[in-house]
mmCIF file of C-alpha atoms in Angstrom:
data_model
loop_
_atom_site.group_PDB
_atom_site.id
_atom_site.type_symbol
_atom_site.label_atom_id
_atom_site.label_comp_id
_atom_site.label_asym_id
_atom_site.label_seq_id
_atom_site.Cartn_x
_atom_site.Cartn_y
_atom_site.Cartn_z
ATOM 1 C CA MET N 24 -55.022 -188.432 61.783
ATOM 2 C CA GLY N 25 -58.479 -189.356 62.095
ATOM 3 C CA LEU N 26 -57.872 -192.847 63.186
ATOM 4 C CA LEU N 27 -56.176 -192.578 66.142
ATOM 5 C CA SER N 28 -57.064 -190.517 69.230
ATOM 6 C CA THR N 29 -55.138 -187.795 70.692
ATOM 7 C CA LYS N 30 -53.888 -189.963 73.475
ATOM 8 C CA SER N 31 -52.646 -192.794 70.917
ATOM 9 C CA LYS N 32 -51.053 -190.311 68.819
ATOM 10 C CA GLU N 33 -49.114 -189.055 71.674
ATOM 11 C CA ILE N 34 -47.984 -192.575 72.590
ATOM 12 C CA LEU N 35 -46.875 -193.092 68.862
ATOM 13 C CA LEU N 36 -45.295 -189.937 68.045
ATOM 14 C CA GLY N 37 -43.929 -189.056 71.578
ATOM 15 C CA PRO N 38 -40.792 -191.080 71.665
ATOM 16 C CA LEU N 39 -39.960 -189.641 68.065
ATOM 17 C CA SER N 40 -38.180 -186.943 69.463
ATOM 18 C CA ARG N 41 -39.463 -185.649 73.158
ATOM 19 C CA ASN N 42 -39.287 -188.914 74.880
ATOM 20 C CA ASN N 43 -36.928 -190.504 72.261
ATOM 21 C CA PRO N 44 -35.530 -194.078 73.786
ATOM 22 C CA VAL N 45 -31.841 -193.376 72.990
ATOM 23 C CA ILE N 46 -30.988 -189.922 73.519
ATOM 24 C CA VAL N 47 -33.864 -189.036 76.384
ATOM 25 C CA GLN N 48 -34.684 -192.512 78.136
ATOM 26 C CA MET N 49 -30.888 -193.543 77.772
ATOM 27 C CA LEU N 50 -32.215 -196.881 76.761
ATOM 28 C CA GLY N 51 -31.139 -199.242 73.976
ATOM 29 C CA ILE N 52 -27.463 -197.627 73.786
ATOM 30 C CA CYS N 53 -25.928 -201.104 74.383
ATOM 31 C CA SER N 54 -26.403 -202.871 71.261
ATOM 32 C CA ALA N 55 -27.131 -200.271 69.008
ATOM 33 C CA LEU N 56 -23.589 -198.003 68.322
ATOM 34 C CA ALA N 57 -21.586 -201.258 67.061
ATOM 35 C CA VAL N 58 -23.666 -201.683 64.409
ATOM 36 C CA THR N 59 -23.626 -198.213 62.897
ATOM 37 C CA SER N 60 -20.513 -197.827 60.770
ATOM 38 C CA LYS N 61 -22.822 -198.484 57.957
ATOM 39 C CA LEU N 62 -26.104 -197.161 56.850
ATOM 40 C CA GLU N 63 -27.661 -200.919 55.758
ATOM 41 C CA PRO N 64 -27.069 -202.561 59.041
ATOM 42 C CA SER N 65 -28.497 -199.879 61.013
ATOM 43 C CA ILE N 66 -31.348 -199.928 58.897
ATOM 44 C CA VAL N 67 -31.849 -203.631 59.156
ATOM 45 C CA MET N 68 -31.029 -203.287 63.098
ATOM 46 C CA GLY N 69 -33.583 -200.594 63.586
ATOM 47 C CA ILE N 70 -36.340 -202.695 62.017
ATOM 48 C CA SER N 71 -35.743 -206.045 64.073
ATOM 49 C CA VAL N 72 -35.890 -203.762 67.368
ATOM 50 C CA THR N 73 -39.119 -202.268 66.234
ATOM 51 C CA VAL N 74 -40.915 -205.626 65.280
ATOM 52 C CA VAL N 75 -39.380 -207.094 68.381
ATOM 53 C CA VAL N 76 -40.396 -204.319 70.753
ATOM 54 C CA ALA N 77 -43.945 -203.990 68.986
ATOM 55 C CA PHE N 78 -44.772 -207.663 69.382
ATOM 56 C CA ALA N 79 -42.969 -208.128 73.222
ATOM 57 C CA ASN N 80 -45.029 -205.384 74.017
ATOM 58 C CA VAL N 81 -48.455 -206.847 72.829
ATOM 59 C CA ILE N 82 -47.741 -210.472 74.252
ATOM 60 C CA ILE N 83 -46.554 -209.058 77.480
ATOM 61 C CA SER N 84 -49.822 -206.600 77.587
ATOM 62 C CA LEU N 85 -51.887 -209.489 76.918
ATOM 63 C CA LEU N 86 -50.322 -211.527 79.977
ATOM 64 C CA ARG N 87 -49.949 -208.774 82.365
ATOM 65 C CA ASN N 88 -52.702 -209.656 84.601
ATOM 66 C CA THR N 89 -51.857 -213.628 84.809
ATOM 67 C CA ILE N 90 -47.981 -213.180 85.143
ATOM 68 C CA PRO N 91 -47.079 -213.265 89.101
ATOM 69 C CA ASN N 92 -45.046 -210.096 89.970
ATOM 70 C CA ARG N 93 -42.074 -212.037 91.035
ATOM 71 C CA ILE N 94 -41.226 -213.882 88.286
ATOM 72 C CA ARG N 95 -42.052 -211.319 85.495
ATOM 73 C CA ILE N 96 -38.440 -210.616 84.396
ATOM 74 C CA ILE N 97 -37.850 -214.355 83.703
ATOM 75 C CA VAL N 98 -41.003 -214.480 81.625
ATOM 76 C CA GLN N 99 -40.379 -211.123 79.748
ATOM 77 C CA LEU N 100 -36.921 -212.481 78.868
ATOM 78 C CA VAL N 101 -38.417 -215.641 77.447
ATOM 79 C CA VAL N 102 -41.036 -213.849 75.469
ATOM 80 C CA VAL N 103 -38.372 -211.672 74.045
ATOM 81 C CA ALA N 104 -35.834 -214.404 73.600
ATOM 82 C CA ALA N 105 -38.377 -216.334 71.507
ATOM 83 C CA LEU N 106 -39.045 -213.532 69.441
ATOM 84 C CA VAL N 107 -35.571 -212.555 69.012
ATOM 85 C CA THR N 108 -34.995 -216.023 67.948
ATOM 86 C CA ILE N 109 -37.448 -215.646 65.196
ATOM 87 C CA VAL N 110 -35.970 -212.451 63.895
ATOM 88 C CA SER N 111 -32.613 -213.813 63.911
ATOM 89 C CA GLU N 112 -33.497 -217.028 62.001
ATOM 90 C CA VAL N 113 -35.503 -214.784 59.243
ATOM 91 C CA LEU N 114 -32.572 -212.637 59.003
ATOM 92 C CA LYS N 115 -30.219 -215.730 58.439
ATOM 93 C CA ALA N 116 -32.690 -217.046 55.710
ATOM 94 C CA PHE N 117 -33.409 -213.737 53.960
ATOM 95 C CA ALA N 118 -30.487 -210.938 54.826
ATOM 96 C CA TYR N 119 -27.349 -213.554 55.383
ATOM 97 C CA ASP N 120 -24.725 -210.707 54.414
ATOM 98 C CA VAL N 121 -26.202 -208.281 56.974
ATOM 99 C CA ASN N 122 -26.662 -210.716 59.507
ATOM 100 C CA LYS N 123 -23.078 -211.726 59.318
ATOM 101 C CA GLN N 124 -22.478 -207.936 59.857
ATOM 102 C CA LEU N 125 -24.435 -207.533 62.882
ATOM 103 C CA SER N 126 -22.891 -210.765 64.315
ATOM 104 C CA VAL N 127 -23.693 -211.221 67.876
ATOM 105 C CA PHE N 128 -25.744 -208.119 67.788
ATOM 106 C CA VAL N 129 -28.904 -209.594 66.845
ATOM 107 C CA GLY N 130 -28.880 -211.850 69.638
ATOM 108 C CA LEU N 131 -27.990 -208.784 71.874
ATOM 109 C CA ILE N 132 -31.425 -207.433 71.313
ATOM 110 C CA ILE N 133 -32.714 -209.548 74.062
ATOM 111 C CA THR N 134 -30.705 -207.630 76.352
ATOM 112 C CA ASN N 135 -31.521 -204.088 74.750
ATOM 113 C CA CYS N 136 -32.804 -202.021 77.319
ATOM 114 C CA ILE N 137 -35.291 -200.955 75.475
ATOM 115 C CA LEU N 138 -37.203 -203.679 75.467
ATOM 116 C CA MET N 139 -36.952 -204.356 79.510
ATOM 117 C CA GLY N 140 -37.739 -200.374 79.969
ATOM 118 C CA ARG N 141 -41.153 -200.564 77.536
ATOM 119 C CA LEU N 142 -42.219 -203.951 78.916
ATOM 120 C CA GLU N 143 -41.772 -202.591 82.336
ATOM 121 C CA ALA N 144 -42.878 -199.361 82.172
ATOM 122 C CA PHE N 145 -45.608 -199.377 79.772
ATOM 123 C CA ALA N 146 -46.789 -203.030 78.484
ATOM 124 C CA LEU N 147 -47.377 -204.197 82.046
ATOM 125 C CA GLY N 148 -49.882 -201.427 83.009
ATOM 126 C CA ASN N 149 -51.524 -200.940 79.382
ATOM 127 C CA GLY N 150 -53.986 -202.786 76.880
ATOM 128 C CA PRO N 151 -52.445 -204.333 73.831
ATOM 129 C CA TRP N 152 -53.336 -201.752 71.442
ATOM 130 C CA ALA N 153 -51.708 -198.955 73.518
ATOM 131 C CA ALA N 154 -48.801 -201.170 73.754
ATOM 132 C CA PHE N 155 -48.248 -201.836 70.365
ATOM 133 C CA LEU N 156 -48.287 -198.096 69.064
ATOM 134 C CA ASP N 157 -45.634 -197.853 72.049
ATOM 135 C CA GLY N 158 -43.443 -200.259 71.196
ATOM 136 C CA ILE N 159 -43.854 -199.006 67.269
ATOM 137 C CA GLY N 160 -43.042 -195.712 68.163
ATOM 138 C CA ASN N 161 -40.126 -196.643 70.395
ATOM 139 C CA GLY N 162 -38.623 -198.759 68.162
ATOM 140 C CA VAL N 163 -38.681 -196.115 65.313
ATOM 141 C CA GLY N 164 -37.206 -193.568 67.601
ATOM 142 C CA TYR N 165 -34.584 -195.999 68.078
ATOM 143 C CA ALA N 166 -34.211 -196.561 64.729
ATOM 144 C CA VAL N 167 -34.230 -192.943 63.661
ATOM 145 C CA ILE N 168 -31.202 -192.337 65.676
ATOM 146 C CA LEU N 169 -29.445 -195.224 64.373
ATOM 147 C CA ILE N 170 -30.050 -193.928 61.030
ATOM 148 C CA ILE N 171 -28.801 -190.445 61.556
ATOM 149 C CA VAL N 172 -25.740 -192.063 62.941
ATOM 150 C CA GLY N 173 -25.337 -194.454 60.080
ATOM 151 C CA PHE N 174 -25.781 -192.123 57.621
ATOM 152 C CA PHE N 175 -22.936 -189.581 58.822
ATOM 153 C CA ARG N 176 -20.467 -192.472 59.751
ATOM 154 C CA GLU N 177 -21.031 -194.127 56.338
ATOM 155 C CA LEU N 178 -20.986 -190.956 54.206
ATOM 156 C CA LEU N 179 -17.770 -189.337 56.180
ATOM 157 C CA GLY N 180 -16.154 -192.412 56.629
ATOM 158 C CA SER N 181 -16.568 -194.332 53.581
ATOM 159 C CA GLY N 182 -17.842 -192.043 51.201
ATOM 160 C CA THR N 183 -20.745 -194.112 50.368
ATOM 161 C CA LEU N 184 -24.568 -194.619 51.262
ATOM 162 C CA LEU N 185 -26.094 -197.901 51.118
ATOM 163 C CA GLY N 186 -22.861 -199.112 49.488
ATOM 164 C CA PHE N 187 -23.211 -196.588 46.570
ATOM 165 C CA ARG N 188 -20.447 -194.153 45.821
ATOM 166 C CA VAL N 189 -22.093 -190.409 46.820
ATOM 167 C CA VAL N 190 -18.700 -188.420 47.103
ATOM 168 C CA PRO N 191 -17.547 -188.003 43.382
ATOM 169 C CA GLN N 192 -14.332 -189.046 42.169
ATOM 170 C CA ALA N 193 -13.322 -185.101 41.242
ATOM 171 C CA PHE N 194 -13.149 -184.538 45.460
ATOM 172 C CA TYR N 195 -10.805 -187.312 45.646
ATOM 173 C CA ASP N 196 -8.785 -186.026 42.889
ATOM 174 C CA PHE N 197 -8.407 -182.576 44.618
ATOM 175 C CA GLY N 198 -7.189 -184.378 47.612
ATOM 176 C CA TYR N 199 -10.449 -185.156 49.687
ATOM 177 C CA VAL N 200 -9.643 -187.977 52.063
ATOM 178 C CA ASN N 201 -12.442 -190.522 53.626
ATOM 179 C CA ASN N 202 -12.057 -189.839 57.570
ATOM 180 C CA GLY N 203 -11.048 -193.160 59.045
ATOM 181 C CA LEU N 204 -11.438 -192.406 62.694
ATOM 182 C CA ILE N 205 -15.164 -192.028 61.964
ATOM 183 C CA ILE N 206 -15.462 -195.840 61.234
ATOM 184 C CA LEU N 207 -13.715 -196.418 64.501
ATOM 185 C CA PRO N 208 -16.180 -197.663 67.413
ATOM 186 C CA PRO N 209 -15.147 -194.684 69.604
ATOM 187 C CA MET N 210 -16.583 -191.978 67.294
ATOM 188 C CA ALA N 211 -20.142 -193.600 67.424
ATOM 189 C CA LEU N 212 -20.253 -192.266 71.076
ATOM 190 C CA ILE N 213 -19.193 -188.795 69.869
ATOM 191 C CA VAL N 214 -21.850 -188.645 67.028
ATOM 192 C CA VAL N 215 -24.488 -189.804 69.377
ATOM 193 C CA ALA N 216 -23.312 -186.830 71.975
ATOM 194 C CA VAL N 217 -23.586 -184.371 69.130
ATOM 195 C CA ILE N 218 -26.950 -185.373 68.391
ATOM 196 C CA ILE N 219 -27.833 -185.203 72.101
ATOM 197 C CA TRP N 220 -26.211 -181.675 72.034
ATOM 198 C CA VAL N 221 -28.308 -180.392 69.340
ATOM 199 C CA HIS N 222 -31.685 -181.958 70.624
ATOM 200 C CA ARG N 223 -31.035 -180.292 73.948
ATOM 201 C CA SER N 224 -30.136 -177.188 72.794
ATOM 202 C CA ARG N 225 -33.899 -177.096 70.741
ATOM 203 C CA ASN N 226 -35.792 -178.883 74.024
ATOM 204 C CA LYS N 227 -34.462 -176.640 76.816
ATOM 205 C CA THR N 228 -36.741 -178.502 79.099
ATOM 206 C CA LEU N 229 -34.510 -181.764 78.925
ATOM 207 C CA GLN N 230 -31.245 -180.095 79.832
ATOM 208 C CA GLU N 231 -29.507 -181.489 82.841
ATOM 209 C CA ASN N 232 -28.356 -179.421 85.641
ATOM 210 C CA MET X 1 -0.936 -221.232 79.062
ATOM 211 C CA GLU X 2 0.129 -218.634 76.255
ATOM 212 C CA GLU X 3 -3.181 -218.717 74.884
ATOM 213 C CA LEU X 4 -4.874 -218.136 78.246
ATOM 214 C CA ILE X 5 -2.809 -215.039 78.828
ATOM 215 C CA SER X 6 -3.080 -213.715 75.661
ATOM 216 C CA THR X 7 -7.145 -214.079 75.530
ATOM 217 C CA PHE X 8 -6.769 -212.370 79.345
ATOM 218 C CA VAL X 9 -5.038 -209.286 78.200
ATOM 219 C CA ARG X 10 -6.996 -209.087 74.904
ATOM 220 C CA SER X 11 -10.391 -209.219 76.502
ATOM 221 C CA ILE X 12 -9.289 -206.605 79.092
ATOM 222 C CA PHE X 13 -7.411 -203.750 76.783
ATOM 223 C CA VAL X 14 -8.382 -204.599 73.309
ATOM 224 C CA ASP X 15 -11.795 -206.514 73.035
ATOM 225 C CA ASN X 16 -13.047 -204.068 75.984
ATOM 226 C CA MET X 17 -16.604 -204.636 76.392
ATOM 227 C CA ILE X 18 -17.460 -201.062 76.813
ATOM 228 C CA PHE X 19 -14.955 -199.304 74.581
ATOM 229 C CA ALA X 20 -14.897 -201.698 71.725
ATOM 230 C CA TYR X 21 -18.260 -203.077 71.487
ATOM 231 C CA TYR X 22 -20.208 -200.877 73.822
ATOM 232 C CA LEU X 23 -21.836 -203.572 75.828
ATOM 233 C CA GLY X 24 -23.590 -202.753 79.094
ATOM 234 C CA MET X 25 -23.769 -198.883 78.478
ATOM 235 C CA CYS X 26 -26.974 -198.609 80.147
ATOM 236 C CA SER X 27 -25.936 -199.621 83.517
ATOM 237 C CA TYR X 28 -22.667 -198.151 82.633
ATOM 238 C CA LEU X 29 -23.950 -194.785 81.955
ATOM 239 C CA ALA X 30 -26.341 -194.736 84.933
ATOM 240 C CA VAL X 31 -24.291 -196.433 87.844
ATOM 241 C CA SER X 32 -21.297 -194.323 86.898
ATOM 242 C CA LYS X 33 -21.936 -191.481 89.315
ATOM 243 C CA ASN X 34 -19.700 -192.293 92.231
ATOM 244 C CA VAL X 35 -16.584 -194.665 92.315
ATOM 245 C CA LYS X 36 -17.663 -196.808 94.987
ATOM 246 C CA THR X 37 -21.239 -197.942 93.522
ATOM 247 C CA ALA X 38 -19.442 -198.274 90.400
ATOM 248 C CA LEU X 39 -16.807 -200.611 92.104
ATOM 249 C CA GLY X 40 -19.449 -202.861 93.484
ATOM 250 C CA LEU X 41 -21.506 -203.114 90.293
ATOM 251 C CA GLY X 42 -18.266 -203.911 88.232
ATOM 252 C CA VAL X 43 -17.343 -206.619 90.661
ATOM 253 C CA ALA X 44 -20.833 -208.300 90.261
ATOM 254 C CA VAL X 45 -20.637 -208.078 86.718
ATOM 255 C CA THR X 46 -17.368 -209.767 86.770
ATOM 256 C CA PHE X 47 -18.440 -212.398 89.091
ATOM 257 C CA ILE X 48 -21.483 -213.202 86.696
ATOM 258 C CA LEU X 49 -19.511 -213.437 83.638
ATOM 259 C CA VAL X 50 -16.583 -215.580 85.560
ATOM 260 C CA CYS X 51 -19.715 -217.910 86.487
ATOM 261 C CA THR X 52 -22.097 -218.022 83.310
ATOM 262 C CA LEU X 53 -18.972 -218.006 80.688
ATOM 263 C CA PRO X 54 -18.071 -221.934 81.368
ATOM 264 C CA ILE X 55 -21.305 -223.168 82.187
ATOM 265 C CA ASN X 56 -22.444 -221.825 78.893
ATOM 266 C CA TYR X 57 -19.581 -223.027 77.193
ATOM 267 C CA MET X 58 -20.161 -226.498 78.525
ATOM 268 C CA LEU X 59 -23.889 -226.255 77.385
ATOM 269 C CA GLU X 60 -22.799 -224.927 73.766
ATOM 270 C CA ASN X 61 -20.434 -227.816 73.331
ATOM 271 C CA TYR X 62 -22.183 -230.710 75.083
ATOM 272 C CA VAL X 63 -25.803 -229.901 74.205
ATOM 273 C CA LEU X 64 -26.536 -227.124 71.712
ATOM 274 C CA LYS X 65 -23.997 -227.155 69.108
ATOM 275 C CA GLU X 66 -24.339 -229.395 65.915
ATOM 276 C CA GLY X 67 -23.364 -233.077 66.712
ATOM 277 C CA ALA X 68 -22.597 -231.940 70.268
ATOM 278 C CA LEU X 69 -25.137 -234.526 71.596
ATOM 279 C CA SER X 70 -23.183 -237.309 69.897
ATOM 280 C CA TRP X 71 -21.973 -238.669 73.555
ATOM 281 C CA LEU X 72 -25.662 -239.628 74.261
ATOM 282 C CA GLY X 73 -25.308 -242.173 71.107
ATOM 283 C CA ALA X 74 -24.791 -242.655 67.443
ATOM 284 C CA GLY X 75 -28.570 -241.478 66.940
ATOM 285 C CA PHE X 76 -28.345 -237.947 68.201
ATOM 286 C CA ALA X 77 -25.030 -237.081 66.027
ATOM 287 C CA ASP X 78 -27.077 -234.716 63.792
ATOM 288 C CA VAL X 79 -29.075 -233.200 66.137
ATOM 289 C CA ASN X 80 -28.465 -229.287 66.080
ATOM 290 C CA LEU X 81 -30.221 -227.326 69.147
ATOM 291 C CA GLY X 82 -28.289 -224.150 68.050
ATOM 292 C CA PHE X 83 -31.662 -222.165 67.751
ATOM 293 C CA LEU X 84 -32.090 -222.550 71.405
ATOM 294 C CA SER X 85 -28.866 -221.278 72.732
ATOM 295 C CA LEU X 86 -30.102 -217.531 73.202
ATOM 296 C CA ILE X 87 -32.993 -218.653 75.634
ATOM 297 C CA ILE X 88 -31.002 -221.162 77.553
ATOM 298 C CA PHE X 89 -27.829 -218.623 77.882
ATOM 299 C CA ILE X 90 -30.344 -216.129 78.979
ATOM 300 C CA ALA X 91 -31.946 -218.311 81.534
ATOM 301 C CA ILE X 92 -28.447 -219.302 82.887
ATOM 302 C CA ILE X 93 -27.582 -215.543 83.205
ATOM 303 C CA ALA X 94 -31.138 -214.699 85.076
ATOM 304 C CA SER X 95 -30.646 -217.493 87.485
ATOM 305 C CA PHE X 96 -26.941 -216.432 88.429
ATOM 306 C CA THR X 97 -28.357 -212.888 88.839
ATOM 307 C CA GLN X 98 -30.776 -213.965 91.200
ATOM 308 C CA LEU X 99 -28.437 -215.495 93.377
ATOM 309 C CA VAL X 100 -25.779 -212.776 93.372
ATOM 310 C CA GLU X 101 -28.554 -210.358 94.192
ATOM 311 C CA MET X 102 -29.519 -212.676 97.163
ATOM 312 C CA VAL X 103 -25.746 -212.866 98.443
ATOM 313 C CA VAL X 104 -25.331 -208.995 97.982
ATOM 314 C CA GLU X 105 -28.953 -208.374 100.209
ATOM 315 C CA ARG X 106 -27.666 -210.695 102.675
ATOM 316 C CA PHE X 107 -24.008 -209.588 103.024
ATOM 317 C CA ALA X 108 -23.905 -205.804 101.942
ATOM 318 C CA PRO X 109 -27.203 -204.191 102.451
ATOM 319 C CA ALA X 110 -25.549 -200.892 101.539
ATOM 320 C CA LEU X 111 -24.323 -201.769 98.358
ATOM 321 C CA TYR X 112 -27.791 -203.299 97.568
ATOM 322 C CA ALA X 113 -29.421 -200.336 98.547
ATOM 323 C CA SER X 114 -26.948 -197.869 96.032
ATOM 324 C CA LEU X 115 -27.093 -200.197 93.481
ATOM 325 C CA GLY X 116 -31.041 -200.389 93.397
ATOM 326 C CA ILE X 117 -32.614 -201.392 90.210
ATOM 327 C CA PHE X 118 -29.594 -202.159 88.667
ATOM 328 C CA LEU X 119 -28.820 -205.226 90.420
ATOM 329 C CA PRO X 120 -31.401 -207.413 88.963
ATOM 330 C CA LEU X 121 -30.624 -205.703 85.583
ATOM 331 C CA ILE X 122 -27.493 -207.290 85.406
ATOM 332 C CA ALA X 123 -29.748 -209.998 83.725
ATOM 333 C CA VAL X 124 -30.062 -207.951 80.864
ATOM 334 C CA ASN X 125 -26.589 -206.294 80.894
ATOM 335 C CA CYS X 126 -25.471 -206.546 77.609
ATOM 336 C CA ALA X 127 -21.882 -207.228 78.426
ATOM 337 C CA ILE X 128 -23.314 -210.501 80.108
ATOM 338 C CA LEU X 129 -24.859 -211.853 77.316
ATOM 339 C CA GLY X 130 -22.484 -210.563 75.046
ATOM 340 C CA GLY X 131 -19.405 -212.759 76.453
ATOM 341 C CA SER X 132 -21.553 -215.895 75.954
ATOM 342 C CA LEU X 133 -22.521 -214.911 72.561
ATOM 343 C CA PHE X 134 -18.631 -213.783 71.675
ATOM 344 C CA MET X 135 -17.678 -217.349 73.164
ATOM 345 C CA GLN X 136 -20.293 -218.927 70.814
ATOM 346 C CA GLN X 137 -18.987 -216.973 67.779
ATOM 347 C CA ARG X 138 -15.255 -217.720 68.418
ATOM 348 C CA ALA X 139 -15.430 -220.986 69.429
ATOM 349 C CA PHE X 140 -12.861 -220.988 72.261
ATOM 350 C CA ALA X 141 -10.656 -224.037 72.590
ATOM 351 C CA SER X 142 -11.598 -224.956 76.088
ATOM 352 C CA ALA X 143 -13.695 -224.147 79.061
ATOM 353 C CA GLY X 144 -10.603 -222.755 80.775
ATOM 354 C CA VAL X 145 -10.286 -220.208 77.924
ATOM 355 C CA ALA X 146 -13.936 -219.077 78.197
ATOM 356 C CA THR X 147 -13.356 -218.572 81.965
ATOM 357 C CA VAL X 148 -10.408 -216.461 81.493
ATOM 358 C CA TYR X 149 -12.010 -214.582 78.699
ATOM 359 C CA GLY X 150 -14.966 -214.037 81.322
ATOM 360 C CA LEU X 151 -12.542 -212.720 83.710
ATOM 361 C CA GLY X 152 -10.863 -210.545 81.529
ATOM 362 C CA SER X 153 -14.131 -208.685 80.044
ATOM 363 C CA GLY X 154 -15.386 -208.338 83.512
ATOM 364 C CA ILE X 155 -12.097 -206.814 84.467
ATOM 365 C CA GLY X 156 -12.347 -204.501 81.333
ATOM 366 C CA TRP X 157 -15.803 -203.435 82.104
ATOM 367 C CA LEU X 158 -14.844 -202.849 85.990
ATOM 368 C CA LEU X 159 -12.115 -200.629 84.391
ATOM 369 C CA ALA X 160 -14.243 -198.724 82.380
ATOM 370 C CA ILE X 161 -16.726 -198.191 84.689
ATOM 371 C CA VAL X 162 -14.635 -197.151 87.822
ATOM 372 C CA GLY X 163 -12.566 -194.830 85.471
ATOM 373 C CA MET X 164 -15.942 -193.335 83.933
ATOM 374 C CA ALA X 165 -17.101 -192.636 87.971
ATOM 375 C CA ALA X 166 -13.879 -190.910 88.902
ATOM 376 C CA VAL X 167 -14.129 -188.763 85.650
ATOM 377 C CA ARG X 168 -17.689 -187.704 86.476
ATOM 378 C CA GLU X 169 -16.925 -187.113 90.120
ATOM 379 C CA LYS X 170 -14.571 -184.443 88.843
ATOM 380 C CA LEU X 171 -16.881 -183.031 86.248
ATOM 381 C CA ALA X 172 -19.002 -181.722 88.927
ATOM 382 C CA TYR X 173 -16.696 -178.779 89.279
ATOM 383 C CA SER X 174 -16.328 -178.074 85.405
ATOM 384 C CA ASP X 175 -17.922 -175.747 82.971
ATOM 385 C CA ILE X 176 -19.901 -177.448 80.373
ATOM 386 C CA PRO X 177 -22.180 -175.911 77.827
ATOM 387 C CA LYS X 178 -25.600 -176.529 79.273
ATOM 388 C CA PRO X 179 -27.049 -178.915 76.616
ATOM 389 C CA LEU X 180 -24.175 -181.119 76.844
ATOM 390 C CA LYS X 181 -24.360 -181.454 80.992
ATOM 391 C CA GLY X 182 -25.002 -184.870 81.943
ATOM 392 C CA LEU X 183 -25.525 -187.518 79.323
ATOM 393 C CA GLY X 184 -23.918 -185.461 76.297
ATOM 394 C CA ILE X 185 -20.593 -185.082 78.184
ATOM 395 C CA THR X 186 -20.654 -188.625 79.318
ATOM 396 C CA PHE X 187 -20.889 -189.960 75.755
ATOM 397 C CA ILE X 188 -17.982 -187.768 74.656
ATOM 398 C CA ILE X 189 -15.925 -188.957 77.618
ATOM 399 C CA THR X 190 -16.807 -192.439 77.001
ATOM 400 C CA GLY X 191 -15.619 -191.669 73.588
ATOM 401 C CA LEU X 192 -12.500 -190.169 74.031
ATOM 402 C CA MET X 193 -11.394 -193.104 76.482
ATOM 403 C CA GLY X 194 -12.354 -195.370 73.893
ATOM 404 C CA ILE X 195 -9.778 -193.552 71.406
ATOM 405 C CA SER X 196 -7.247 -194.110 74.168
ATOM 406 C CA PHE X 197 -7.825 -197.648 74.602
ATOM 407 C CA MET X 198 -7.440 -198.045 70.943
ATOM 408 C CA CYS X 199 -3.641 -197.745 71.295
ATOM 409 C CA PHE X 200 -3.787 -201.324 72.614
ATOM 410 C CA SER X 201 -5.034 -202.630 69.586
ATOM 411 C CA GLY X 202 -1.882 -203.746 67.990
ATOM 412 C CA LEU X 203 -1.033 -205.680 71.531
ATOM 413 C CA LYS X 204 0.365 -208.951 70.920
ATOM 414 C CA ILE X 205 1.590 -211.444 73.350
#
């Protein structure tokens, strides 16, 4: 990419795998997993978080020299809460059904650790453009995990993808049954654990002792 | 009375914050390395839930909800401040966290040191905002029910984090595949604990 310098590229692409917010930095697991029983809410959630992280990063990065250190958490929360309110109203207006499925988890983007983590660790010390790239990178890194989990859970649990049936009827005639267990909340954790397992066996430096 | 007891039991076992909704996972994963710290954080979270839920309940029903301001006069009957609820809830929670932080620092400095960054981060613990948002969504009958719900969810969270910490202390002696060590195995154990908690799901009182 000629548009971006090497450093910007690193900021943007690092979080996709080696520095992934969910499976490496352990951020944002909170509100993520409950929405992944279907693919569609996972995608919407991923996009919402990306938008909020990117813009919160930019705003905090612009304000970083004027915020007194002691009250920065409150300032960050207010900025994030305002952005999340906007996202939540937009979703209510244009994607009401998905909004219903996401229920409280849209509001919970505020307390998503990705936001606080990135704001504290990155936006407070970098300029707006780098912060924007960092926000996009981390948001997409988060969305990727959500989409992988949502994909497998919907495929194995309901035999559909985005609501379309993908497992042919012939399979069911032979006695194939959807795995109801994988729709249940605990299985999301196990799917994520498997992703971590695969990811860490490929990236040996990340393994813990 | 019956409603109180059933809300209490349901919020501990059936609607457990961690196993049913994954709320508060970040601090859950990071602080569950030993039982004592886990217990301290669990108690702090429970305390904040119990304090903030009734306050947020009052705010929701007397200020924020559509028509909630009608006690001010007929002119306010169709004011709907619902869009402010996220900001107000998080402000209440953040200020209570600040309070707890000061109390813990004063009276239990050892616990304060071991909780480290996670004490101020209770403000962004999803379990607490989650409690308020579930309260808003389920429209509880009275502030009493909301308080009991807060207490129950807090205890449920405490139970989960202490259980996890106990398991993790023993994990040090087991032989786990290298890539699964740490985060991976913690996820799997949480999942298994969640499955075992699901046996409560038919519970009715």
